[in-house]
XYZ file of C-alpha atoms in Angstrom:
686
model
C -16.122 29.111 28.199
C -18.410 31.808 25.962
C -20.405 29.925 23.528
C -20.315 30.590 20.272
C -22.725 29.756 17.234
C -22.697 30.672 13.606
C -25.281 30.079 11.340
C -25.327 30.812 6.944
C -29.423 31.407 5.972
C -29.136 31.137 2.463
C -31.687 29.809 -1.207
C -31.851 26.256 -1.363
C -28.261 24.125 -0.970
C -27.255 21.143 -2.968
C -28.046 17.758 -1.238
C -24.599 16.358 -2.224
C -22.876 19.601 -1.501
C -23.940 19.869 2.739
C -21.375 17.555 4.572
C -19.064 19.013 3.178
C -19.910 22.114 3.714
C -20.352 22.119 7.225
C -16.672 20.429 7.548
C -15.468 23.077 6.097
C -17.611 25.460 8.702
C -15.664 23.396 11.240
C -12.183 23.373 9.858
C -12.311 27.456 8.544
C -13.651 28.570 12.608
C -10.469 25.862 13.584
C -7.731 27.139 11.708
C -9.057 31.250 12.242
C -10.319 30.789 15.264
C -7.642 28.694 16.704
C -6.043 32.434 19.386
C -9.341 31.165 21.488
C -9.264 27.817 21.684
C -12.389 25.988 20.086
C -13.259 23.109 22.049
C -17.236 21.507 21.892
C -17.286 22.036 18.023
C -20.219 20.735 16.370
C -21.990 21.321 12.974
C -25.382 21.421 11.733
C -26.475 21.106 7.667
C -29.797 21.442 5.923
C -30.836 22.904 3.240
C -31.402 26.082 3.799
C -28.348 26.617 6.044
C -25.597 25.545 7.418
C -24.840 26.260 10.425
C -22.141 25.654 13.374
C -21.488 25.469 17.630
C -18.112 25.861 19.264
C -17.004 27.021 22.733
C -13.711 29.253 22.644
C -11.816 31.260 25.301
C -13.332 34.490 26.441
C -10.297 36.838 24.846
C -6.924 35.967 23.170
C -4.267 37.135 25.212
C -1.705 39.185 24.809
C 2.007 38.059 23.678
C 5.309 39.343 22.669
C 6.160 39.081 18.776
C 9.267 39.245 17.496
C 8.985 39.998 13.760
C 12.863 40.034 11.644
C 14.239 42.229 9.262
C 17.344 43.273 6.525
C 20.503 41.947 7.795
C 22.969 43.838 10.067
C 24.814 44.924 7.374
C 21.769 44.756 4.599
C 20.665 48.371 2.590
C 20.333 51.639 4.315
C 17.081 51.742 2.533
C 16.140 48.557 3.457
C 15.626 49.239 6.361
C 13.733 51.849 6.318
C 11.521 49.875 4.416
C 11.233 47.755 6.991
C 10.104 50.463 9.302
C 8.601 52.202 7.700
C 6.276 49.190 6.832
C 5.736 48.831 10.787
C 5.512 52.576 12.073
C 8.226 52.938 14.038
C 12.109 54.474 14.106
C 15.026 52.498 14.126
C 15.280 53.165 16.997
C 12.146 50.651 18.154
C 15.219 47.518 17.067
C 17.316 45.378 17.802
C 20.396 43.316 16.501
C 19.678 39.423 17.391
C 21.607 36.747 15.255
C 22.901 39.218 12.302
C 19.587 40.959 11.471
C 17.557 43.481 13.205
C 14.517 41.852 14.977
C 11.178 44.406 15.727
C 9.829 43.422 18.984
C 6.062 44.907 19.858
C 3.526 43.994 22.767
C -0.105 42.642 21.234
C -2.477 42.621 23.460
C -5.524 41.086 24.785
C -8.410 40.686 22.008
C -11.586 39.516 23.441
C -13.357 37.004 21.405
C -15.851 38.508 20.097
C -13.087 41.055 18.513
C -10.937 38.503 16.715
C -14.492 37.163 15.552
C -15.932 40.002 14.103
C -11.832 40.865 12.381
C -12.469 37.386 11.404
C -15.854 36.441 9.425
C -15.851 38.237 6.848
C -12.478 37.452 5.677
C -13.898 33.977 6.403
C -17.091 33.477 4.585
C -15.720 35.211 1.318
C -13.317 32.540 0.753
C -15.266 29.689 1.871
C -14.960 27.009 -0.646
C -18.504 25.900 -2.451
C -18.015 22.923 -5.584
C -19.870 25.486 -7.665
C -20.389 28.943 -6.535
C -23.688 31.930 -7.893
C -23.436 36.044 -7.751
C -26.877 37.720 -7.153
C -28.233 41.201 -7.420
C -26.002 43.479 -7.651
C -23.382 46.234 -5.811
C -20.915 42.675 -4.621
C -19.139 40.222 -5.793
C -18.668 37.638 -2.885
C -20.361 34.518 -3.953
C -22.298 31.412 -1.787
C -23.889 28.145 -3.380
C -27.003 30.169 -3.767
C -27.404 33.369 -2.710
C -26.320 33.646 0.981
C -29.307 35.480 3.736
C -29.313 35.688 6.717
C -26.041 36.190 9.177
C -26.720 34.455 12.515
C -23.602 35.038 14.786
C -24.016 35.629 18.809
C -21.349 34.437 21.408
C -22.914 33.853 25.160
C -26.128 34.897 23.348
C -24.858 38.801 21.740
C -24.674 39.698 18.527
C -20.824 39.781 17.493
C -21.950 42.572 15.336
C -19.786 41.932 11.469
C -20.753 43.475 8.514
C -19.879 41.681 4.830
C -19.836 44.857 3.062
C -16.559 47.180 1.993
C -15.437 50.365 1.596
C -16.646 49.075 -2.423
C -18.519 46.448 -1.886
C -21.920 46.186 -0.293
C -21.457 43.081 0.615
C -25.764 42.332 -0.505
C -26.056 44.476 3.320
C -25.246 41.806 4.880
C -24.456 41.562 8.101
C -24.859 39.967 11.679
C -27.865 39.230 13.541
C -29.467 37.510 16.112
C -32.669 35.787 13.578
C -33.069 33.713 11.279
C -36.020 31.476 9.764
C -38.571 28.106 9.956
C -39.247 26.031 7.682
C -40.479 28.689 4.462
C -44.318 26.627 4.361
C -44.496 25.683 8.213
C -43.296 28.222 10.164
C -41.883 30.689 7.638
C -41.690 33.328 9.871
C -38.325 35.266 11.640
C -36.950 33.922 15.026
C -34.598 35.583 17.851
C -32.179 33.404 19.040
C -29.828 33.330 21.817
C -27.929 30.241 22.079
C -27.162 26.966 19.859
C -29.792 24.815 22.459
C -32.809 27.899 21.891
C -31.687 27.981 18.051
C -32.327 23.588 18.438
C -34.683 23.229 20.149
C -36.713 26.835 18.570
C -36.480 25.774 14.217
C -37.946 22.210 15.631
C -40.566 23.764 17.274
C -40.570 25.868 13.202
C -40.776 21.894 11.885
C -36.967 22.613 11.006
C -34.641 19.345 11.922
C -31.147 20.516 12.186
C -28.968 17.602 12.193
C -29.004 15.743 9.320
C -28.726 12.314 10.963
C -32.097 13.231 12.479
C -33.492 13.056 9.173
C -31.885 10.393 7.602
C -33.540 8.942 11.048
C -37.002 10.153 10.332
C -37.107 8.870 6.556
C -35.565 5.677 7.603
C -38.311 5.017 10.679
C -40.524 6.698 8.453
C -40.563 4.843 5.267
C -39.441 1.033 7.506
C -43.281 1.393 9.438
C -45.243 2.202 6.494
C -44.054 -0.748 5.228
C -43.613 -2.993 7.180
C -47.900 -1.995 7.760
C -47.982 -3.083 4.081
C -46.147 -7.125 4.473
C -43.524 -5.128 2.332
C -39.209 -3.836 1.864
C -37.589 -1.281 1.378
C -35.028 -2.028 -0.959
C -31.803 -1.060 0.755
C -31.332 2.695 -0.360
C -28.156 4.380 2.273
C -27.078 6.780 -1.093
C -30.720 7.515 -1.866
C -31.613 8.466 2.638
C -28.735 10.628 2.650
C -29.829 12.556 -0.205
C -33.064 12.938 0.157
C -32.459 14.889 3.397
C -30.859 17.187 1.867
C -34.146 17.568 0.539
C -36.632 18.799 3.345
C -36.238 20.248 6.322
C -39.884 18.049 8.097
C -39.807 14.841 6.506
C -43.060 13.879 6.099
C -43.157 9.747 4.219
C -46.050 8.498 2.291
C -46.112 5.152 -0.081
C -48.117 5.302 -3.252
C -49.753 2.868 -5.749
C -47.564 1.617 -8.884
C -49.932 0.717 -12.756
C -50.381 -2.282 -12.382
C -49.891 -1.765 -16.030
C -46.245 -1.059 -15.198
C -45.460 -4.359 -13.327
C -44.219 -5.907 -16.330
C -41.258 -4.139 -17.368
C -37.785 -5.635 -15.151
C -37.841 -3.873 -10.832
C -34.135 -2.274 -11.504
C -36.221 -0.166 -14.329
C -37.951 0.778 -11.722
C -35.925 1.267 -9.264
C -34.297 3.011 -11.318
C -36.186 5.798 -13.093
C -37.932 6.267 -8.813
C -34.792 6.757 -7.610
C -32.831 8.873 -10.867
C -36.291 10.847 -12.210
C -38.409 11.481 -8.588
C -35.523 10.055 -5.605
C -38.695 7.741 -4.835
C -38.138 4.841 -2.735
C -38.150 1.350 -3.938
C -40.475 -1.585 -2.159
C -40.366 -5.671 -2.460
C -42.381 -8.330 -0.999
C -42.086 -11.015 1.496
C -40.507 -13.057 -1.528
C -38.137 -9.945 -2.406
C -40.180 -9.363 -5.843
C -40.546 -6.226 -6.867
C -44.039 -4.908 -4.985
C -46.245 -2.905 -6.713
C -45.829 0.694 -4.767
C -44.195 3.787 -3.713
C -42.114 5.371 -1.437
C -41.895 9.190 -1.479
C -41.051 12.191 1.944
C -41.868 15.383 1.687
C -41.003 18.466 3.073
C -45.016 20.338 4.147
C -47.863 19.214 6.551
C -51.025 18.351 4.276
C -54.161 19.018 5.706
C -56.210 16.003 3.605
C -53.883 13.321 5.093
C -51.622 13.062 2.439
C -54.529 12.515 -0.974
C -53.294 14.488 -3.351
C -49.617 15.011 -2.370
C -50.053 10.890 -2.996
C -52.183 10.495 -5.868
C -49.645 13.927 -7.530
C -46.624 12.148 -7.382
C -48.735 8.488 -8.497
C -49.382 10.060 -11.613
C -46.546 12.345 -12.525
C -44.870 7.993 -12.077
C -47.208 7.049 -14.360
C -45.676 9.415 -17.147
C -42.213 8.111 -16.229
C -43.265 4.284 -16.077
C -44.768 5.377 -19.666
C -40.989 6.610 -21.165
C -39.383 3.785 -19.691
C -42.113 0.662 -21.008
C -40.974 3.297 -24.553
C -37.329 2.336 -23.997
C -38.261 -1.118 -23.072
C -40.433 -2.158 -25.845
C -38.782 0.202 -28.626
C -35.419 -1.205 -28.008
C -36.655 -5.342 -27.986
C -37.523 -5.051 -31.374
C -33.307 -4.844 -32.670
C -32.127 -7.817 -31.504
C -27.883 -6.850 -29.322
C -26.012 -8.516 -31.908
C -28.085 -6.497 -34.875
C -26.574 -3.432 -32.011
C -22.792 -4.775 -32.263
C -21.928 -3.164 -35.979
C -23.129 0.199 -34.060
C -20.490 0.181 -31.538
C -18.215 0.886 -34.043
C -19.803 4.406 -33.657
C -19.021 5.052 -30.636
C -16.082 6.810 -29.314
C -14.624 4.614 -26.237
C -11.116 6.860 -26.123
C -9.997 8.857 -28.353
C -6.055 7.108 -28.311
C -8.398 4.106 -27.714
C -10.743 4.047 -30.570
C -14.338 2.832 -30.329
C -16.113 0.820 -28.022
C -16.160 -1.709 -31.257
C -11.876 -1.868 -31.974
C -12.589 -2.361 -27.278
C -15.690 -5.520 -27.985
C -13.030 -6.592 -30.156
C -10.167 -6.680 -27.655
C -12.380 -8.580 -25.474
C -13.775 -10.946 -27.301
C -9.615 -12.044 -27.428
C -8.638 -11.781 -24.284
C -12.433 -13.923 -23.196
C -10.102 -15.943 -25.356
C -7.339 -16.561 -23.041
C -8.886 -16.660 -20.085
C -11.753 -18.642 -21.585
C -9.042 -21.543 -21.560
C -7.914 -20.345 -18.054
C -10.312 -20.026 -15.628
C -11.953 -23.172 -17.741
C -15.394 -22.092 -19.264
C -16.700 -23.079 -22.862
C -14.744 -20.164 -24.930
C -17.676 -20.391 -27.533
C -20.111 -18.520 -24.980
C -17.618 -16.476 -23.447
C -16.682 -14.802 -26.519
C -19.999 -14.340 -27.752
C -20.775 -13.360 -24.101
C -17.599 -10.261 -24.774
C -18.984 -9.765 -28.395
C -22.772 -8.491 -27.031
C -21.444 -7.375 -23.925
C -21.484 -3.535 -24.923
C -23.732 -2.995 -26.993
C -27.060 -2.128 -24.631
C -24.709 1.219 -25.297
C -26.511 1.341 -27.672
C -30.077 0.900 -26.596
C -32.567 3.882 -25.666
C -33.367 2.836 -21.936
C -29.253 2.432 -21.203
C -29.596 6.315 -23.076
C -31.296 7.473 -20.467
C -30.511 5.540 -17.386
C -26.685 4.673 -18.424
C -26.335 2.775 -14.543
C -28.200 0.680 -16.588
C -25.895 -0.275 -18.374
C -24.917 -4.379 -18.385
C -28.495 -4.805 -16.257
C -30.892 -4.261 -19.547
C -27.624 -5.699 -22.324
C -28.714 -9.311 -20.387
C -32.616 -7.703 -20.001
C -32.268 -7.640 -24.135
C -30.175 -10.586 -24.741
C -33.257 -13.120 -23.043
C -35.094 -12.417 -24.937
C -33.923 -12.769 -27.828
C -32.692 -16.082 -26.765
C -29.159 -16.108 -25.861
C -27.601 -19.053 -23.834
C -28.804 -17.734 -20.822
C -24.266 -18.254 -19.267
C -23.997 -15.192 -22.052
C -27.245 -13.588 -20.600
C -25.971 -13.103 -17.563
C -22.948 -12.579 -17.959
C -23.749 -9.539 -19.904
C -25.791 -8.622 -16.197
C -22.900 -9.700 -14.484
C -20.022 -8.726 -15.929
C -20.584 -4.329 -14.596
C -20.118 -6.432 -10.694
C -19.052 -5.533 -7.998
C -19.509 -2.039 -9.510
C -18.429 -2.068 -5.145
C -17.264 -4.284 -1.701
C -20.452 -4.495 -0.514
C -21.713 -5.972 -4.154
C -21.797 -9.809 -4.830
C -18.500 -11.232 -6.823
C -20.236 -13.160 -9.769
C -19.283 -16.765 -9.777
C -20.259 -19.246 -13.157
C -17.574 -19.200 -14.369
C -18.175 -16.827 -18.546
C -20.168 -13.801 -16.406
C -16.245 -14.425 -14.686
C -14.728 -14.345 -17.457
C -16.320 -10.986 -19.413
C -16.256 -9.897 -16.001
C -12.007 -10.097 -15.884
C -11.683 -9.575 -19.662
C -13.683 -5.541 -19.016
C -11.170 -5.191 -16.248
C -7.661 -6.957 -17.140
C -8.609 -4.044 -21.249
C -9.219 -1.181 -19.506
C -6.451 -1.252 -17.719
C -4.301 -2.167 -19.705
C -5.599 0.897 -22.246
C -5.765 3.219 -19.835
C -2.806 2.933 -18.918
C -1.009 2.105 -21.752
C -3.000 5.940 -23.031
C -1.642 8.027 -19.719
C -4.437 8.083 -18.205
C -3.185 6.210 -15.023
C -4.569 7.387 -11.614
C -3.061 10.809 -9.983
C -3.943 11.414 -6.341
C -7.125 11.223 -5.802
C -8.238 11.879 -9.200
C -9.538 7.982 -10.972
C -11.647 9.613 -14.068
C -12.539 6.572 -15.600
C -12.376 3.791 -11.871
C -8.995 2.067 -12.631
C -8.971 1.453 -9.005
C -12.049 0.380 -8.980
C -11.764 -1.605 -11.693
C -7.932 -3.739 -9.955
C -10.526 -4.642 -6.357
C -12.994 -6.228 -9.184
C -10.366 -7.949 -10.383
C -8.548 -9.102 -7.540
C -12.041 -9.380 -5.927
C -12.942 -11.868 -8.677
C -10.264 -14.059 -8.608
C -10.336 -13.883 -4.889
C -13.576 -15.849 -4.592
C -13.802 -17.537 -7.389
C -9.491 -19.585 -6.248
C -8.196 -18.381 -9.398
C -4.786 -18.504 -10.110
C -3.970 -16.666 -13.141
C -0.350 -15.224 -14.505
C -1.859 -11.005 -13.719
C 2.086 -10.143 -15.927
C 1.221 -12.694 -18.427
C -2.447 -11.364 -18.813
C -1.229 -7.833 -19.492
C 1.203 -8.708 -21.939
C -1.387 -10.051 -24.025
C -4.142 -7.561 -23.815
C -2.171 -5.249 -24.443
C -0.766 -7.205 -27.649
C -4.386 -6.175 -29.005
C -3.664 -2.780 -28.743
C -3.496 0.296 -31.264
C 0.650 -0.376 -32.187
C 2.328 2.817 -31.115
C 0.551 2.203 -27.276
C 1.518 -1.588 -27.220
C 5.074 -0.379 -26.021
C 3.703 2.144 -24.033
C 6.223 3.346 -20.870
C 3.259 2.960 -17.763
C 2.210 -0.639 -19.060
C 5.163 -1.994 -16.840
C 3.422 0.262 -13.622
C -0.123 -2.168 -13.605
C 1.814 -5.042 -11.316
C 2.027 -3.287 -9.084
C -1.100 -1.174 -9.234
C -2.954 -3.822 -8.853
C -0.574 -5.083 -5.697
C -0.997 -1.790 -4.299
C -4.488 -1.929 -4.184
C -4.899 -5.709 -2.880
C -2.879 -3.726 0.228
C -5.282 -1.220 0.203
C -8.197 -4.294 -0.075
C -5.995 -6.705 2.416
C -5.522 -3.420 4.966
C -9.812 -2.727 5.020
C -10.172 -6.221 5.960
C -7.661 -5.411 9.270
C -5.592 -8.182 7.920
C -2.111 -7.612 8.416
C -0.993 -5.927 4.992
C 2.767 -5.554 6.084
C 2.578 -9.706 6.019
C 1.963 -9.102 2.455
C 3.988 -6.274 1.913
C 7.693 -8.540 3.694
C 6.546 -10.954 1.021
C 5.983 -9.045 -2.199
C 9.705 -7.907 -2.044
C 11.932 -8.443 -5.168
C 8.999 -12.092 -5.250
C 7.517 -11.412 -8.900
C 5.108 -13.571 -8.385
C 1.868 -11.738 -9.540
C -0.985 -14.734 -8.306
C -2.723 -13.417 -5.899
C -3.514 -16.300 -4.569
C -0.879 -17.416 -3.643
C 0.141 -14.651 -2.083
C -2.306 -14.420 -0.032
C -1.265 -17.018 0.837
C 1.722 -16.494 1.491
C 0.745 -13.913 4.112
C -1.507 -15.437 5.689
C 1.228 -18.149 6.826
C 3.699 -15.801 8.039
C 1.505 -13.909 9.989
C 0.327 -16.971 11.698
C 2.972 -17.670 12.401
C 4.541 -14.342 13.875
C 1.090 -15.033 16.411
C 3.806 -17.846 17.949
C 6.152 -16.966 21.040
C 8.368 -18.478 18.629
C 7.980 -16.351 15.224
C 8.194 -13.494 17.360
C 11.596 -14.428 18.569
C 12.441 -15.450 14.955
C 11.456 -12.328 13.724
C 13.216 -10.687 16.440
C 16.046 -12.181 16.212
C 16.301 -12.705 11.912
C 16.941 -8.736 12.476
C 19.128 -8.251 14.356
C 21.554 -11.102 12.371
C 20.609 -8.279 9.698
C 21.579 -5.275 11.465
C 25.126 -6.869 12.175
C 25.651 -7.780 8.509
C 24.329 -3.954 6.974
C 27.182 -2.300 9.958
C 29.871 -4.866 9.371
C 29.373 -5.613 5.496
C 29.649 -1.171 5.508
C 32.966 -2.302 7.408
C 34.888 -4.870 4.876
C 31.594 -6.688 3.494
C 29.804 -8.521 1.581
C 30.068 -11.073 3.808
C 28.620 -14.109 1.158
C 29.544 -17.308 0.031
C 28.886 -20.642 2.785
C 30.723 -20.884 5.924
C 33.066 -23.548 6.637
C 32.473 -26.509 9.525
C 35.963 -27.416 10.037
C 36.135 -23.782 11.912
C 32.239 -23.917 14.362
C 34.371 -23.243 18.051
C 31.080 -23.571 20.382
C 28.268 -26.218 20.002
C 25.673 -23.063 19.183
C 27.751 -22.707 16.007
C 26.860 -26.100 15.102
C 23.652 -26.317 16.540
C 22.325 -23.082 14.187
C 24.566 -24.686 11.127
C 22.923 -27.913 11.736
C 19.830 -26.831 11.616
C 20.087 -24.806 8.871
C 20.953 -27.597 6.634
C 18.054 -29.245 7.299
C 15.990 -26.267 7.514
C 16.595 -24.431 4.306
C 15.641 -27.480 1.920
C 12.716 -28.378 3.891
C 11.243 -25.303 2.816
C 12.359 -24.053 -0.562
C 10.372 -28.045 -0.989
C 7.307 -26.690 0.845
C 7.117 -23.499 -0.790
C 7.724 -25.949 -3.584
C 4.147 -27.878 -3.281
C 2.388 -24.637 -2.356
C 2.344 -25.678 1.692
C 3.027 -22.123 3.614
C 1.860 -23.738 7.521
C 4.524 -26.437 6.621
C 7.168 -24.020 5.143
C 6.478 -21.561 7.782
C 6.930 -24.874 10.537
C 10.358 -25.067 9.836
C 11.520 -22.232 10.311
C 10.266 -21.307 13.273
C 12.050 -24.196 14.814
C 15.248 -21.734 14.018
C 13.566 -19.876 16.934
C 16.102 -22.246 19.915
C 19.364 -22.344 18.332
C 19.163 -18.902 16.741
C 18.197 -17.170 20.524
C 21.202 -19.437 22.399
C 24.062 -18.186 19.520
C 23.596 -14.280 19.905
C 23.550 -15.536 24.220
C 26.715 -17.131 24.211
C 28.638 -16.584 20.225
C 30.375 -13.177 19.585
C 29.755 -12.782 15.909
C 32.256 -9.970 15.986
C 35.506 -12.266 17.882
C 39.150 -11.079 17.821
C 40.152 -13.626 15.517
C 39.278 -12.199 12.016
C 38.993 -16.053 10.109
C 36.631 -17.152 13.296
C 34.697 -13.535 12.152
C 33.896 -13.787 9.004
C 33.390 -17.464 9.185
C 29.982 -16.456 11.579
C 29.337 -13.763 9.217
C 28.888 -15.349 6.530
C 26.109 -18.105 8.994
C 24.256 -15.752 9.603
C 24.601 -13.850 5.850
C 23.034 -17.746 5.135
C 20.640 -16.985 7.834
C 19.684 -13.963 5.975
C 19.317 -14.954 2.743
C 17.380 -18.241 3.620
C 15.284 -16.165 5.600
C 14.394 -14.347 3.014
C 13.289 -17.261 1.276
C 10.254 -16.529 2.998
C 10.447 -12.937 3.490
C 11.117 -9.383 4.004
C 11.469 -8.423 7.559
C 12.249 -5.299 7.282
C 8.815 -5.122 6.166
C 6.949 -6.753 9.184
C 5.755 -3.585 11.408
C 6.275 -3.915 15.328
């Protein structure tokens, strides 16, 4: 199969846009080249180019195309318009199912001709998050000025131009030329194939694979750090970003001036990361090391001494700014900043950060009793939790919210539990973060998130589709993890109701507030699915279940999953479904078939055995649930397997005798009703 290589060479592409651009290029090519059956598609992304290679058929085969025109009884003008559009006479049409149809033969098209035809439009509509215009004479846009287009089919140029009749397309046309590294090998290179393109660029100090650059960065930095007995602070996001900034990564270590080592390590790390894309290092004991790492895009001629000293000089200036904020912020206590929160808007419908803080103080007092934490400390932590928003350091580095509040609280002499809670109340921020376990920290984290969810839902700002500008899904997952990993027994409906009582008057009865329990339930199912557990078991025990105690729900779901993993459990599931299906069919005829079955009407031992087992199992299940002994409840239910199997093997439910049929349907109805105490088995997959 012929090989197609496309390379789009431009000025520097923002790192955050490169991966998606590569995926979009493959998607658009796959759609446009579908008639050529593309396979083995690969994308390549970097600071100055996105590219793709794929194999495809040599030709689009010929075919007969049918196009339906007007109805047979349509006005003559409609038919004339259809024939004029296609340049044919009425004699070329045939009647099919009451419509005039034009059938025409499309000749085979060579791959090169098809590619040349589709590429200009594909490039003009290429989706970038942000694009720009440049030069004169063309309305074509690109993320940055597009300089070259390589388009080769089996080594031969596929000729096309971006120009149109009234647009010069920036004088761009397909060629076989690209460029190497901007500084190390700035010349033009001829391209003959995807393999030669990749090898040739590598010789010209360009790594076309983002994964190769990431590996080079990680390996190089770790080697330099390990040589000094240090380790790089893990930061996959920064590695990804830097790999999108350099074509030929060259790692270096620099020295941090000792006068700055008393700054909080989080301040140093964030300052290095945000301002300079530097990596922080740690000593073997986990403390911050007086070193930093960075990646250059050149190979210095002096072993890097000039590059290192220049970056050290820049970092000293950055740290001097951070020290200024650090010293200035500590001159004013957090307690004195509480009043300033009244001037910071939280949300137009929800008032200021001061109003939010007062809601959190109230919630913290309520939660403290439920969690078993000191109420006074919880209220104090809530009162001070947002005050670092008024500090210079957080104004410069919003990523340090909470962290700086904790440092400033310790400086002010607040109780250690209060300072710890302030520093931890935004965690967990993501799935990899540890969950706070200190009671005051847990209370503050819950108060923050319960208020956030309640307030934004009341204000009509609930997430929609993929949009979640206020991070409410993340807040819900934070609540779930705080509850699960601390084993908390909380009534979510009650807490959302209590949180809503403190909202501004018009919002307390907002209709979207009723959606909050279900919103948490959906996030819980997402988390369970992510963990690889059976989310269908959670769904099955949640149907018609108003219980919002997450710990209890998960324990029930786990017990159900354990039962279904046994042979008895699988057979019981199948039999219960069979009973439910029979009832559903018969209820449509003359149901519902409810009420207690009459033992005197039983004719077969199998009926009597199933009834007797139900008489034992039903109260046992109810008692086990009341005591939250869910495994016992499942074992009791599993004992129904054998009598139920025998019932279906030997008993005809729809007996000719109407009274007998009704009695047997009532028996199945009781069985299904009892099993619904455990779960809705229709939700179980498989």
